[in-house]
Amino acid sequence: VIGVVIGKTDVRSFPDRKNIGTERYTFGFTIRDSPTYFINAQSWGREEYIRSLSESFRVGDCVTIENPLIQSKEAEREEKFNPVTPSAYKLLLSENHSVVKTSPCYDTDTRLLSLLHLPVKNPQDYYSLGDIVANGQSLHGRVLNVLAAVMAVSE
């Protein structure tokens, strides 16, 4: 699979249920290879492997993923913590079988660079900040997609 990284999570650790007293590490990212299709990838493993893999690329880089395990995603559980994707599947990367290689997008396919700026949601499925201010009471308790621009960043 070749695509541009459009999102990435931080490295996290969890207690390993199989080896009590040890930790498993994970991080995820989302890649896109066309205006319509993008998929989540998740990697699990030892701390050294996961940290090294996570530090080897960033959002905006093009990656080639070799030998991922393809699994059906559990939509309700997984989309709580990952971007919602149009695919019914996810990619699982393992230290022993999978390889992630990075390359500049212009070396791979210049069309991939333009995919970084496309929204991942339907353009009709957004609320503007003005809509939320005007209709706040009627929207109370609902989960919304918000389309906004950052005007300033400060401490």
mmCIF file of C-alpha atoms in Angstrom:
data_model
loop_
_atom_site.group_PDB
_atom_site.id
_atom_site.type_symbol
_atom_site.label_atom_id
_atom_site.label_comp_id
_atom_site.label_asym_id
_atom_site.label_seq_id
_atom_site.Cartn_x
_atom_site.Cartn_y
_atom_site.Cartn_z
ATOM 1 C CA VAL A 1 0.000 0.000 0.000
ATOM 2 C CA ILE A 2 1.377 3.422 -0.928
ATOM 3 C CA GLY A 3 -0.155 6.610 0.424
ATOM 4 C CA VAL A 4 0.356 9.934 2.134
ATOM 5 C CA VAL A 5 0.087 10.074 5.933
ATOM 6 C CA ILE A 6 -2.863 12.360 6.769
ATOM 7 C CA GLY A 7 -3.033 11.702 10.513
ATOM 8 C CA LYS A 8 -1.004 10.101 13.274
ATOM 9 C CA THR A 9 -1.452 9.334 16.987
ATOM 10 C CA ASP A 10 1.099 9.487 19.781
ATOM 11 C CA VAL A 11 2.776 6.344 21.091
ATOM 12 C CA ARG A 12 0.846 4.806 24.003
ATOM 13 C CA SER A 13 1.465 1.834 26.254
ATOM 14 C CA PHE A 14 -0.850 -0.694 27.850
ATOM 15 C CA PRO A 15 -0.275 -3.522 30.334
ATOM 16 C CA ASP A 16 0.330 -6.767 28.423
ATOM 17 C CA ARG A 17 -2.348 -9.288 29.402
ATOM 18 C CA LYS A 18 -0.248 -12.232 28.224
ATOM 19 C CA ASN A 19 2.962 -11.218 30.017
ATOM 20 C CA ILE A 20 1.950 -9.771 33.379
ATOM 21 C CA GLY A 21 4.222 -6.943 34.491
ATOM 22 C CA THR A 22 5.214 -5.893 30.959
ATOM 23 C CA GLU A 23 3.853 -3.262 28.602
ATOM 24 C CA ARG A 24 2.794 -3.350 24.957
ATOM 25 C CA TYR A 25 3.190 -0.228 22.864
ATOM 26 C CA THR A 26 1.068 1.064 20.021
ATOM 27 C CA PHE A 27 0.467 3.987 17.720
ATOM 28 C CA GLY A 28 -1.708 4.511 14.694
ATOM 29 C CA PHE A 29 -1.826 6.554 11.538
ATOM 30 C CA THR A 30 -4.121 7.160 8.604
ATOM 31 C CA ILE A 31 -2.957 6.986 4.987
ATOM 32 C CA ARG A 32 -4.692 8.159 1.848
ATOM 33 C CA ASP A 33 -4.064 7.169 -1.766
ATOM 34 C CA SER A 34 -6.969 8.871 -3.546
ATOM 35 C CA PRO A 35 -9.576 11.583 -2.913
ATOM 36 C CA THR A 36 -12.073 8.903 -1.903
ATOM 37 C CA TYR A 37 -10.078 6.253 -0.046
ATOM 38 C CA PHE A 38 -8.083 6.320 3.160
ATOM 39 C CA ILE A 39 -7.462 3.690 5.828
ATOM 40 C CA ASN A 40 -6.212 3.450 9.399
ATOM 41 C CA ALA A 41 -3.081 1.495 10.264
ATOM 42 C CA GLN A 42 -2.207 0.347 13.782
ATOM 43 C CA SER A 43 1.114 -0.994 14.994
ATOM 44 C CA TRP A 44 1.722 -2.950 18.199
ATOM 45 C CA GLY A 45 4.966 -4.208 19.656
ATOM 46 C CA ARG A 46 7.981 -3.599 21.841
ATOM 47 C CA GLU A 47 8.701 -0.052 22.948
ATOM 48 C CA GLU A 48 11.902 0.247 20.873
ATOM 49 C CA TYR A 49 10.180 -0.904 17.673
ATOM 50 C CA ILE A 50 7.100 1.289 18.115
ATOM 51 C CA ARG A 51 9.031 4.437 19.045
ATOM 52 C CA SER A 52 11.462 3.941 16.182
ATOM 53 C CA LEU A 53 8.667 3.367 13.674
ATOM 54 C CA SER A 54 6.664 6.342 14.946
ATOM 55 C CA GLU A 55 9.679 8.647 14.691
ATOM 56 C CA SER A 56 10.518 7.472 11.154
ATOM 57 C CA PHE A 57 7.724 9.498 9.483
ATOM 58 C CA ARG A 58 5.307 12.364 10.091
ATOM 59 C CA VAL A 59 2.048 13.699 8.692
ATOM 60 C CA GLY A 60 2.637 14.700 5.072
ATOM 61 C CA ASP A 61 5.176 11.952 4.340
ATOM 62 C CA CYS A 62 4.536 9.272 1.756
ATOM 63 C CA VAL A 63 4.854 5.710 3.001
ATOM 64 C CA THR A 64 4.900 2.271 1.489
ATOM 65 C CA ILE A 65 3.487 -0.444 3.741
ATOM 66 C CA GLU A 66 4.554 -3.995 2.956
ATOM 67 C CA ASN A 67 2.931 -7.135 4.396
ATOM 68 C CA PRO A 68 0.280 -5.615 6.640
ATOM 69 C CA LEU A 69 -2.370 -7.839 8.146
ATOM 70 C CA ILE A 70 -5.781 -6.758 6.877
ATOM 71 C CA GLN A 71 -8.562 -7.023 9.448
ATOM 72 C CA SER A 72 -12.202 -6.054 9.573
ATOM 73 C CA LYS A 73 -12.612 -3.082 11.843
ATOM 74 C CA GLU A 74 -15.009 -2.958 14.756
ATOM 75 C CA ALA A 75 -16.595 0.307 13.671
ATOM 76 C CA GLU A 76 -18.243 1.401 16.887
ATOM 77 C CA ARG A 77 -15.229 0.753 19.118
ATOM 78 C CA GLU A 78 -12.452 1.757 16.749
ATOM 79 C CA GLU A 79 -13.995 4.910 15.378
ATOM 80 C CA LYS A 80 -14.184 6.250 18.901
ATOM 81 C CA PHE A 81 -10.371 6.547 18.909
ATOM 82 C CA ASN A 82 -9.475 6.730 15.195
ATOM 83 C CA PRO A 83 -10.648 8.752 12.210
ATOM 84 C CA VAL A 84 -13.761 7.371 10.546
ATOM 85 C CA THR A 85 -12.726 5.855 7.212
ATOM 86 C CA PRO A 86 -14.756 4.672 4.214
ATOM 87 C CA SER A 87 -13.119 1.244 4.467
ATOM 88 C CA ALA A 88 -14.536 -1.664 6.439
ATOM 89 C CA TYR A 89 -10.949 -2.725 7.125
ATOM 90 C CA LYS A 90 -7.831 -1.621 8.976
ATOM 91 C CA LEU A 91 -4.159 -2.449 8.549
ATOM 92 C CA LEU A 92 -2.237 -4.082 11.391
ATOM 93 C CA LEU A 93 1.535 -3.793 11.331
ATOM 94 C CA SER A 94 3.758 -6.227 13.157
ATOM 95 C CA GLU A 95 7.445 -6.047 13.912
ATOM 96 C CA ASN A 96 8.153 -9.484 12.465
ATOM 97 C CA HIS A 97 6.212 -9.279 9.204
ATOM 98 C CA SER A 98 5.473 -5.693 8.177
ATOM 99 C CA VAL A 99 7.732 -2.990 6.763
ATOM 100 C CA VAL A 100 7.029 0.746 6.494
ATOM 101 C CA LYS A 101 9.270 2.713 4.132
ATOM 102 C CA THR A 102 9.164 6.470 3.665
ATOM 103 C CA SER A 103 9.939 8.424 0.536
ATOM 104 C CA PRO A 104 9.350 11.991 -0.606
ATOM 105 C CA CYS A 105 5.889 12.250 -2.204
ATOM 106 C CA TYR A 106 7.316 13.881 -5.309
ATOM 107 C CA ASP A 107 9.476 10.757 -5.813
ATOM 108 C CA THR A 108 6.469 8.452 -5.403
ATOM 109 C CA ASP A 109 3.524 10.249 -6.975
ATOM 110 C CA THR A 110 3.022 13.999 -7.034
ATOM 111 C CA ARG A 111 -0.776 13.496 -6.950
ATOM 112 C CA LEU A 112 -0.467 12.229 -3.370
ATOM 113 C CA LEU A 113 0.611 15.667 -2.135
ATOM 114 C CA SER A 114 -2.718 17.214 -3.132
ATOM 115 C CA LEU A 115 -4.558 14.672 -0.955
ATOM 116 C CA LEU A 116 -3.210 16.273 2.225
ATOM 117 C CA HIS A 117 -5.578 19.211 1.910
ATOM 118 C CA LEU A 118 -8.808 17.353 1.169
ATOM 119 C CA PRO A 119 -11.323 17.006 4.008
ATOM 120 C CA VAL A 120 -12.062 13.470 5.154
ATOM 121 C CA LYS A 121 -15.717 14.237 5.791
ATOM 122 C CA ASN A 122 -18.579 14.962 3.419
ATOM 123 C CA PRO A 123 -18.672 18.753 2.869
ATOM 124 C CA GLN A 124 -22.405 18.719 3.670
ATOM 125 C CA ASP A 125 -21.773 17.103 7.093
ATOM 126 C CA TYR A 126 -20.199 20.103 8.874
ATOM 127 C CA TYR A 127 -21.439 22.766 11.250
ATOM 128 C CA SER A 128 -19.786 26.162 11.221
ATOM 129 C CA LEU A 129 -18.982 27.898 14.489
ATOM 130 C CA GLY A 130 -21.714 30.414 13.622
ATOM 131 C CA ASP A 131 -24.277 27.602 13.330
ATOM 132 C CA ILE A 132 -23.257 26.260 16.727
ATOM 133 C CA VAL A 133 -23.501 29.678 18.384
ATOM 134 C CA ALA A 134 -26.899 30.359 16.781
ATOM 135 C CA ASN A 135 -28.370 26.903 17.449
ATOM 136 C CA GLY A 136 -26.470 25.822 20.561
ATOM 137 C CA GLN A 137 -29.505 24.801 22.622
ATOM 138 C CA SER A 138 -30.978 22.550 19.931
ATOM 139 C CA LEU A 139 -27.574 20.906 19.351
ATOM 140 C CA HIS A 140 -26.960 20.145 23.042
ATOM 141 C CA GLY A 141 -25.747 16.561 23.558
ATOM 142 C CA ARG A 142 -25.162 15.845 19.853
ATOM 143 C CA VAL A 143 -21.858 14.856 18.301
ATOM 144 C CA LEU A 144 -20.986 17.291 15.509
ATOM 145 C CA ASN A 145 -18.376 17.721 12.817
ATOM 146 C CA VAL A 146 -17.005 21.261 12.968
ATOM 147 C CA LEU A 147 -15.401 23.150 10.102
ATOM 148 C CA ALA A 148 -13.268 26.017 11.378
ATOM 149 C CA ALA A 149 -9.927 27.685 10.804
ATOM 150 C CA VAL A 150 -7.328 28.439 13.455
ATOM 151 C CA MET A 151 -6.841 32.216 13.604
ATOM 152 C CA ALA A 152 -4.142 32.349 16.267
ATOM 153 C CA VAL A 153 -2.127 30.119 18.578
ATOM 154 C CA SER A 154 -0.744 31.378 21.871
ATOM 155 C CA GLU A 155 0.077 30.272 25.391
#
